[in-house]
CSV table of C-alpha atoms in Angstrom, one decimal:
chain,number,residue,atom,x,y,z
A,1,UNK,CA,-6.1,-21.3,11.2
A,2,UNK,CA,-6.7,-19.5,7.9
A,3,UNK,CA,-4.5,-16.4,8.4
A,4,UNK,CA,-5.5,-12.9,7.2
A,5,UNK,CA,-2.4,-12.8,5.0
A,6,UNK,CA,0.3,-15.3,4.0
A,7,UNK,CA,3.5,-15.1,1.9
A,8,UNK,CA,4.2,-17.6,-0.9
A,9,UNK,CA,7.7,-18.8,-1.1
A,10,UNK,CA,8.4,-20.9,-4.3
A,11,UNK,CA,11.3,-23.2,-5.2
A,12,UNK,CA,12.6,-20.4,-7.5
A,13,UNK,CA,12.7,-18.1,-4.5
A,14,UNK,CA,14.6,-20.7,-2.4
A,15,UNK,CA,17.0,-21.4,-5.2
A,16,UNK,CA,17.8,-17.7,-5.7
A,17,UNK,CA,18.5,-17.2,-1.9
A,18,UNK,CA,20.6,-20.4,-1.8
A,19,UNK,CA,22.7,-19.1,-4.7
A,20,UNK,CA,23.4,-15.9,-2.8
A,21,UNK,CA,24.3,-17.9,0.3
A,22,UNK,CA,27.0,-19.6,-1.8
A,23,UNK,CA,28.2,-16.4,-3.3
A,24,UNK,CA,30.9,-13.9,-2.1
A,25,UNK,CA,28.3,-11.4,-0.9
A,26,UNK,CA,25.7,-11.6,1.8
A,27,UNK,CA,25.4,-7.8,2.1
A,28,UNK,CA,26.7,-4.8,0.0
A,29,UNK,CA,26.8,-6.9,-3.2
A,30,UNK,CA,25.2,-6.8,-6.7
A,31,UNK,CA,21.7,-8.0,-5.8
A,32,UNK,CA,20.5,-4.9,-3.9
A,33,UNK,CA,21.1,-2.5,-6.9
A,34,UNK,CA,19.5,-5.2,-9.2
A,35,UNK,CA,16.4,-5.2,-7.0
A,36,UNK,CA,16.4,-1.4,-6.9
A,37,UNK,CA,16.6,-1.1,-10.7
A,38,UNK,CA,13.9,-3.8,-11.2
A,39,UNK,CA,11.4,-2.0,-8.9
A,40,UNK,CA,12.2,1.4,-10.4
A,41,UNK,CA,11.7,0.0,-13.9
A,42,UNK,CA,8.5,-1.7,-13.0
A,43,UNK,CA,6.8,1.3,-11.4
A,44,UNK,CA,8.3,3.9,-13.8
A,45,UNK,CA,10.5,5.8,-11.4
A,46,UNK,CA,14.0,7.1,-11.9
A,47,UNK,CA,15.5,6.0,-8.6
A,48,UNK,CA,14.8,3.3,-6.0
A,49,UNK,CA,16.5,3.0,-2.6
A,50,UNK,CA,16.2,-0.4,-0.8
A,51,UNK,CA,16.2,-0.4,3.0
A,52,UNK,CA,15.6,-2.8,5.9
A,53,UNK,CA,12.0,-1.8,6.4
A,54,UNK,CA,9.3,0.6,5.2
A,55,UNK,CA,9.6,2.4,8.5
A,56,UNK,CA,13.2,3.1,7.7
A,57,UNK,CA,12.1,4.3,4.2
A,58,UNK,CA,9.6,6.7,5.7
A,59,UNK,CA,12.2,8.0,8.1
A,60,UNK,CA,14.8,8.8,5.5
A,61,UNK,CA,12.2,10.1,3.1
A,62,UNK,CA,11.1,12.7,5.7
A,63,UNK,CA,14.7,13.6,6.5
A,64,UNK,CA,15.6,14.0,2.9
A,65,UNK,CA,12.7,16.5,2.5
A,66,UNK,CA,14.1,18.6,5.4
A,67,UNK,CA,11.5,17.7,8.0
A,68,UNK,CA,12.7,18.8,11.4
A,69,UNK,CA,12.1,20.5,14.7
A,70,UNK,CA,9.4,23.1,14.4
A,71,UNK,CA,7.8,21.5,11.3
A,72,UNK,CA,4.5,19.6,11.0
A,73,UNK,CA,3.8,16.3,9.4
A,74,UNK,CA,0.2,15.4,8.6
A,75,UNK,CA,-1.1,11.9,7.8
A,76,UNK,CA,-4.2,9.7,8.1
A,77,UNK,CA,-5.2,8.4,11.5
A,78,UNK,CA,-6.1,5.0,9.9
A,79,UNK,CA,-2.7,3.5,9.3
A,80,UNK,CA,0.0,1.7,11.1
A,81,UNK,CA,1.8,3.9,13.6
A,82,UNK,CA,4.9,4.1,11.5
A,83,UNK,CA,3.2,6.6,9.1
A,84,UNK,CA,3.1,9.1,12.0
A,85,UNK,CA,6.1,8.0,14.0
A,86,UNK,CA,8.5,8.9,11.2
A,87,UNK,CA,7.6,12.6,11.8
A,88,UNK,CA,8.4,12.3,15.5
A,89,UNK,CA,11.7,10.6,14.7
A,90,UNK,CA,12.6,13.9,12.9
A,91,UNK,CA,11.6,15.9,16.0
A,92,UNK,CA,8.6,17.4,14.0
A,93,UNK,CA,5.1,17.6,15.3
A,94,UNK,CA,2.4,15.3,13.9
A,95,UNK,CA,-1.3,15.9,13.2
A,96,UNK,CA,-3.9,13.9,11.3
A,97,UNK,CA,-6.5,14.4,8.6
A,98,UNK,CA,-9.8,12.5,8.8
A,99,UNK,CA,-10.6,9.8,6.3
A,100,UNK,CA,-13.0,9.5,3.3
A,101,UNK,CA,-16.0,7.4,4.4
A,102,UNK,CA,-15.9,5.3,1.3
A,103,UNK,CA,-12.2,4.7,0.5
A,104,UNK,CA,-10.9,5.0,4.1
A,105,UNK,CA,-8.0,7.0,2.8
A,106,UNK,CA,-7.0,10.5,3.7
A,107,UNK,CA,-9.9,12.7,2.6
A,108,UNK,CA,-9.0,15.6,0.2
A,109,UNK,CA,-12.0,17.7,1.3
A,110,UNK,CA,-11.0,17.3,5.0
A,111,UNK,CA,-7.4,18.1,4.0
A,112,UNK,CA,-8.4,21.3,2.1
A,113,UNK,CA,-10.5,22.5,5.1
A,114,UNK,CA,-7.7,21.8,7.6
A,115,UNK,CA,-5.1,23.5,5.3
A,116,UNK,CA,-7.3,26.6,5.0
A,117,UNK,CA,-7.5,26.9,8.8
A,118,UNK,CA,-3.8,26.0,9.4
A,119,UNK,CA,-2.8,28.7,6.8
A,120,UNK,CA,-4.6,31.4,8.9
A,121,UNK,CA,-2.9,30.1,12.1
A,122,UNK,CA,0.6,29.8,10.6
A,123,UNK,CA,0.9,26.1,11.1
A,124,UNK,CA,0.9,24.6,7.7
A,125,UNK,CA,2.5,21.1,7.3
A,126,UNK,CA,5.9,20.7,5.7
A,127,UNK,CA,5.1,17.1,4.7
A,128,UNK,CA,1.9,15.2,4.1
A,129,UNK,CA,1.9,11.4,4.0
A,130,UNK,CA,-0.9,10.0,2.0
A,131,UNK,CA,-1.5,6.3,3.0
A,132,UNK,CA,-2.9,3.9,0.4
A,133,UNK,CA,-4.9,1.9,2.8
A,134,UNK,CA,-5.6,-1.8,1.8
A,135,UNK,CA,-3.7,-1.1,-1.5
A,136,UNK,CA,-6.2,1.5,-2.9
A,137,UNK,CA,-4.4,4.7,-3.9
A,138,UNK,CA,-5.5,8.0,-2.5
A,139,UNK,CA,-6.9,10.7,-4.7
A,140,UNK,CA,-3.4,11.8,-5.5
A,141,UNK,CA,-4.3,14.4,-8.1
A,142,UNK,CA,-6.5,16.3,-5.6
A,143,UNK,CA,-3.9,16.0,-2.8
A,144,UNK,CA,-1.1,17.1,-5.2
A,145,UNK,CA,-3.1,20.2,-6.3
A,146,UNK,CA,-3.3,21.2,-2.6
A,147,UNK,CA,0.4,20.6,-2.2
A,148,UNK,CA,1.0,23.1,-5.0
A,149,UNK,CA,-1.3,25.6,-3.4
A,150,UNK,CA,0.0,25.4,0.1
A,151,UNK,CA,3.6,24.4,-0.5
A,152,UNK,CA,3.9,21.1,1.4
A,153,UNK,CA,5.9,18.1,0.2
A,154,UNK,CA,4.1,14.8,-0.5
A,155,UNK,CA,5.0,11.2,0.4
A,156,UNK,CA,2.9,8.2,-0.7
A,157,UNK,CA,2.9,5.5,1.9
A,158,UNK,CA,2.3,2.7,-0.5
A,159,UNK,CA,3.2,-0.1,1.9
A,160,UNK,CA,0.0,-1.8,0.9
A,161,UNK,CA,0.0,-0.8,-2.8
A,162,UNK,CA,2.9,-2.1,-4.9
A,163,UNK,CA,1.4,-3.4,-8.1
A,164,UNK,CA,-1.6,-1.1,-7.8
A,165,UNK,CA,-2.3,1.7,-10.2
A,166,UNK,CA,-3.7,5.2,-10.2
A,167,UNK,CA,-5.2,6.7,-13.3
A,168,UNK,CA,-3.8,3.7,-15.2
A,169,UNK,CA,-0.2,4.1,-14.1
A,170,UNK,CA,1.7,2.2,-11.5
A,171,UNK,CA,1.8,3.5,-8.0
A,172,UNK,CA,5.3,4.8,-7.4
A,173,UNK,CA,5.8,6.6,-10.8
A,174,UNK,CA,6.1,9.9,-8.9
A,175,UNK,CA,3.6,11.9,-11.0
A,176,UNK,CA,1.9,13.4,-8.0
A,177,UNK,CA,4.4,13.0,-5.2
A,178,UNK,CA,8.1,13.5,-4.2
A,179,UNK,CA,8.7,10.0,-2.7
A,180,UNK,CA,6.8,6.7,-2.6
A,181,UNK,CA,7.5,4.1,0.0
A,182,UNK,CA,6.8,0.3,-0.4
A,183,UNK,CA,6.9,-2.5,2.2
A,184,UNK,CA,8.1,-6.0,1.7
A,185,UNK,CA,7.0,-7.5,5.1
A,186,UNK,CA,5.8,-11.1,4.8
A,187,UNK,CA,2.1,-10.3,4.7
A,188,UNK,CA,2.5,-7.7,2.0
A,189,UNK,CA,2.0,-8.3,-1.7
A,190,UNK,CA,5.6,-9.4,-2.3
A,191,UNK,CA,8.1,-10.0,0.4
A,192,UNK,CA,11.8,-9.8,1.2
A,193,UNK,CA,11.1,-11.2,4.7
A,194,UNK,CA,11.6,-7.7,6.1
A,195,UNK,CA,12.4,-4.7,3.9
A,196,UNK,CA,11.2,-1.6,2.2
A,197,UNK,CA,12.0,0.8,-0.6
A,198,UNK,CA,11.7,4.5,-1.3
A,199,UNK,CA,11.3,5.5,-5.0
A,200,UNK,CA,11.7,9.0,-6.4
A,201,UNK,CA,12.3,10.9,-9.6
A,202,UNK,CA,14.6,13.4,-7.8
A,203,UNK,CA,18.3,13.0,-8.2
A,204,UNK,CA,18.8,15.2,-5.0
A,205,UNK,CA,16.4,13.2,-2.8
A,206,UNK,CA,17.8,9.9,-4.0
A,207,UNK,CA,21.3,11.0,-3.1
A,208,UNK,CA,20.2,12.2,0.3
A,209,UNK,CA,18.4,9.0,1.1
A,210,UNK,CA,21.3,6.9,-0.1
A,211,UNK,CA,23.6,8.7,2.3
A,212,UNK,CA,21.1,8.5,5.2
A,213,UNK,CA,20.6,4.7,4.9
A,214,UNK,CA,24.3,4.0,5.4
A,215,UNK,CA,25.6,6.1,8.3
A,216,UNK,CA,25.9,9.3,6.2
A,217,UNK,CA,29.2,8.0,4.7
A,218,UNK,CA,30.5,8.8,1.3
A,219,UNK,CA,33.5,7.6,-0.8
A,220,UNK,CA,32.9,10.2,-3.5
A,221,UNK,CA,36.0,12.5,-3.6
A,222,UNK,CA,33.8,15.3,-4.9
A,223,UNK,CA,31.8,15.3,-1.6
A,224,UNK,CA,34.8,15.2,0.8
A,225,UNK,CA,36.2,18.2,2.7
A,226,UNK,CA,39.7,17.5,1.6
A,227,UNK,CA,41.6,15.1,-0.7
A,228,UNK,CA,41.3,11.5,0.2
A,229,UNK,CA,44.1,10.0,2.4
A,230,UNK,CA,44.2,6.9,0.2
A,231,UNK,CA,42.0,4.4,-1.6
A,232,UNK,CA,40.6,3.2,1.7
A,233,UNK,CA,39.3,6.6,2.7
A,234,UNK,CA,35.7,7.6,3.4
A,235,UNK,CA,34.1,10.5,5.2
A,236,UNK,CA,30.9,10.7,7.3
A,237,UNK,CA,29.2,13.9,6.0
A,238,UNK,CA,25.7,13.4,7.5
A,239,UNK,CA,24.3,11.7,10.6
A,240,UNK,CA,22.9,8.6,9.0
A,241,UNK,CA,21.7,5.1,10.0
A,242,UNK,CA,22.3,1.5,9.3
A,243,UNK,CA,19.2,0.9,7.3
A,244,UNK,CA,20.7,-1.2,4.5
A,245,UNK,CA,19.0,-4.2,2.9
A,246,UNK,CA,20.9,-7.5,2.7
A,247,UNK,CA,21.7,-9.4,-0.5
A,248,UNK,CA,19.5,-12.3,0.7
A,249,UNK,CA,16.5,-10.0,1.0
A,250,UNK,CA,17.2,-8.3,-2.3
A,251,UNK,CA,17.4,-11.5,-4.3
A,252,UNK,CA,14.2,-12.8,-2.7
A,253,UNK,CA,12.6,-9.6,-3.8
A,254,UNK,CA,13.8,-9.9,-7.4
A,255,UNK,CA,12.3,-13.4,-7.6
A,256,UNK,CA,9.0,-12.3,-6.0
A,257,UNK,CA,8.8,-9.2,-8.3
A,258,UNK,CA,8.4,-11.5,-11.3
A,259,UNK,CA,5.1,-12.7,-9.9
A,260,UNK,CA,3.8,-9.3,-8.7
A,261,UNK,CA,1.2,-8.6,-11.4
A,262,UNK,CA,-0.1,-12.2,-11.1
A,263,UNK,CA,-0.4,-11.8,-7.3
A,264,UNK,CA,-2.4,-8.6,-7.6
A,265,UNK,CA,-4.6,-10.1,-10.3
A,266,UNK,CA,-5.3,-13.1,-8.1
A,267,UNK,CA,-6.1,-10.8,-5.1
A,268,UNK,CA,-8.6,-9.0,-7.4
A,269,UNK,CA,-10.2,-12.3,-8.3
A,270,UNK,CA,-10.6,-13.3,-4.7
A,271,UNK,CA,-11.9,-9.8,-3.7
A,272,UNK,CA,-14.5,-9.9,-6.5
A,273,UNK,CA,-15.7,-13.3,-5.2
A,274,UNK,CA,-16.0,-11.9,-1.7
A,275,UNK,CA,-18.0,-8.9,-3.1
A,276,UNK,CA,-20.4,-11.3,-4.8
A,277,UNK,CA,-21.0,-13.8,-2.0
A,278,UNK,CA,-21.1,-11.2,0.8
A,279,UNK,CA,-23.5,-8.9,-1.0
A,280,UNK,CA,-26.6,-9.9,1.0
A,281,UNK,CA,-25.0,-9.8,4.5
A,282,UNK,CA,-25.3,-6.9,6.9
A,283,UNK,CA,-21.9,-5.6,6.1
A,284,UNK,CA,-20.2,-3.0,3.8
A,285,UNK,CA,-17.7,-4.4,1.3
A,286,UNK,CA,-14.7,-2.3,0.1
A,287,UNK,CA,-15.7,0.4,-2.3
A,288,UNK,CA,-13.2,1.0,-5.2
A,289,UNK,CA,-12.7,4.4,-6.7
A,290,UNK,CA,-12.9,4.2,-10.5
A,291,UNK,CA,-9.5,6.0,-10.9
A,292,UNK,CA,-7.7,3.3,-9.0
A,293,UNK,CA,-6.6,-0.3,-9.4
A,294,UNK,CA,-5.9,-1.4,-5.8
A,295,UNK,CA,-3.0,-3.6,-4.8
A,296,UNK,CA,-5.7,-5.4,-2.7
A,297,UNK,CA,-3.5,-6.0,0.2
A,298,UNK,CA,-6.4,-6.2,2.6
A,299,UNK,CA,-10.1,-7.0,2.3
A,300,UNK,CA,-11.8,-4.9,5.0
A,301,UNK,CA,-15.5,-5.2,5.7
A,302,UNK,CA,-17.6,-3.0,8.0
A,303,UNK,CA,-20.2,-4.7,10.2
A,304,UNK,CA,-23.6,-3.1,10.3
A,305,UNK,CA,-25.0,-4.4,13.6
A,306,UNK,CA,-27.5,-1.7,14.6
A,307,UNK,CA,-30.4,-4.2,14.5
A,308,UNK,CA,-28.5,-7.2,16.0
A,309,UNK,CA,-27.9,-8.1,19.6
A,310,UNK,CA,-24.3,-8.9,19.0
A,311,UNK,CA,-21.0,-6.9,19.1
A,312,UNK,CA,-18.1,-6.6,16.7
A,313,UNK,CA,-15.8,-8.0,19.4
A,314,UNK,CA,-18.0,-11.1,19.8
A,315,UNK,CA,-17.9,-11.7,16.1
A,316,UNK,CA,-14.1,-11.2,15.9
A,317,UNK,CA,-13.4,-13.5,18.8
A,318,UNK,CA,-15.8,-16.2,17.6
A,319,UNK,CA,-14.2,-16.1,14.1
A,320,UNK,CA,-10.8,-16.5,15.6
A,321,UNK,CA,-12.1,-19.4,17.8
A,322,UNK,CA,-13.3,-21.1,14.6
A,323,UNK,CA,-9.9,-20.9,13.0
A,324,UNK,CA,-10.6,-17.8,10.8
A,325,UNK,CA,-7.6,-15.5,11.3
A,326,UNK,CA,-9.4,-12.1,11.0
A,327,UNK,CA,-7.5,-9.0,12.0
A,328,UNK,CA,-8.2,-5.3,12.4
A,329,UNK,CA,-6.4,-2.6,10.3
A,330,UNK,CA,-6.1,-0.2,12.1
A,331,UNK,CA,-6.7,1.3,15.5
A,332,UNK,CA,-6.7,5.1,14.9
A,333,UNK,CA,-3.2,6.4,15.7
A,334,UNK,CA,-4.6,9.3,17.6
A,335,UNK,CA,-6.3,6.9,20.0
A,336,UNK,CA,-3.0,5.3,21.0
A,337,UNK,CA,-1.8,6.1,24.5
A,338,UNK,CA,1.4,7.7,23.3
A,339,UNK,CA,-0.5,10.0,21.0
A,340,UNK,CA,-3.1,10.7,23.7
A,341,UNK,CA,-0.3,12.0,25.9
A,342,UNK,CA,0.7,14.3,23.1
A,343,UNK,CA,-2.8,15.9,23.4
A,344,UNK,CA,-5.0,14.0,20.9
A,345,UNK,CA,-8.5,13.2,22.1
A,346,UNK,CA,-11.3,10.8,21.1
A,347,UNK,CA,-13.8,12.5,18.8
A,348,UNK,CA,-11.3,14.6,16.9
A,349,UNK,CA,-11.5,12.4,13.7
A,350,UNK,CA,-15.0,11.0,13.7
A,351,UNK,CA,-14.9,9.2,10.3
A,352,UNK,CA,-11.8,7.3,11.4
A,353,UNK,CA,-13.4,6.4,14.7
A,354,UNK,CA,-16.6,5.2,13.0
A,355,UNK,CA,-14.5,3.1,10.7
A,356,UNK,CA,-12.6,1.6,13.7
A,357,UNK,CA,-15.8,0.7,15.5
A,358,UNK,CA,-17.0,-1.4,12.5
A,359,UNK,CA,-14.0,-2.8,10.6
A,360,UNK,CA,-12.7,-6.3,10.3
A,361,UNK,CA,-10.1,-7.6,7.8
A,362,UNK,CA,-11.0,-10.9,6.3
A,363,UNK,CA,-8.3,-13.4,5.1
A,364,UNK,CA,-7.0,-12.6,1.6
A,365,UNK,CA,-3.8,-13.9,0.0
A,366,UNK,CA,-3.0,-15.2,-3.6
A,367,UNK,CA,-2.8,-18.9,-2.6
A,368,UNK,CA,-6.1,-18.9,-0.8
A,369,UNK,CA,-8.3,-21.7,-2.1
A,370,UNK,CA,-12.0,-21.6,-2.9
A,371,UNK,CA,-12.6,-24.0,0.0
A,372,UNK,CA,-10.8,-21.7,2.4
A,373,UNK,CA,-12.7,-18.7,1.1
A,374,UNK,CA,-16.0,-20.5,1.3
A,375,UNK,CA,-15.2,-21.5,4.9
A,376,UNK,CA,-14.5,-17.8,5.8
A,377,UNK,CA,-17.9,-16.8,4.3
A,378,UNK,CA,-19.8,-19.7,6.0
A,379,UNK,CA,-18.2,-18.9,9.4
A,380,UNK,CA,-19.0,-15.2,9.1
A,381,UNK,CA,-22.6,-16.0,8.3
A,382,UNK,CA,-22.8,-18.2,11.4
A,383,UNK,CA,-21.2,-15.5,13.5
A,384,UNK,CA,-23.9,-13.0,12.2
A,385,UNK,CA,-26.6,-15.5,13.2
A,386,UNK,CA,-27.6,-16.2,9.6
């Protein structure tokens, strides 16, 4: 099976992890801050907070921005459910903004129209999460301008996009948002096995997130309600969580980060080759906005089968049977049974639903060989009856 994504673990990665296994610290040691500092320096942010998953990062990001009961969080319907669930974790209400038909990201025009209507109804969002689907950044300048006008806070869900750039600068630099979240799941661009990170330029938000990821506990005397009982003393001053990253994960991330730019460049090379060899097939290949340099986490095509007596499901299943590990990113969140029970209905976000009806993610990962890519293309051609 040729998978849709695959991590690369080198001998350097293994040696780094083994060294930590032989050290005095498996958690709460020096590697986590090293990884945080390395990521912050790479993307050009002031602070980075490593956690055990991007879902955890989204949760503490929302909490640090004060999202709570009675508030609204808006995001894209074409994303993994975590981008919306984080709002529900905070007891806020969640709504969606339809996607741009070319980038498949949250559409600034749709956002502007929805904000105008919500402003009249008194239900403006407190937080908007812009999801950089497939690694291509959203139109952050336009979305940020709307945040200034309507007063919402802005999180970039860049789970797909570390190493990507917007307007020539790395995603995560915070020019247009309050917090950016990265994922280091094994199929992502670099991996820590599981893990995530929140980056920000705000001292206040960084401090809040640091408290929240570790039970809300502080050892800082300046934050305590009274003088410490002794050198052992700590206080819980917030209701936090155990969202910490381990030393093993962090050192793997440090090692992987050294290859980040090369990984993204290789993904671009493979995507360009897909663009060229698929150009004459009845599909739409991924369009790239000129302001962006995608992390190229995913290569999503849209099947155009109007004149063919064949379904997307048949093509998907046939490709899987032939050993091509295609996938689908994503089922619209508002179509999930849980969200349907919250009142969402089919037809509310038509661009997202059109995308879902046509999309397939083809295999793409840096170590993919020319032979593997040719086999993917050949098998797809056969599936289309060509």
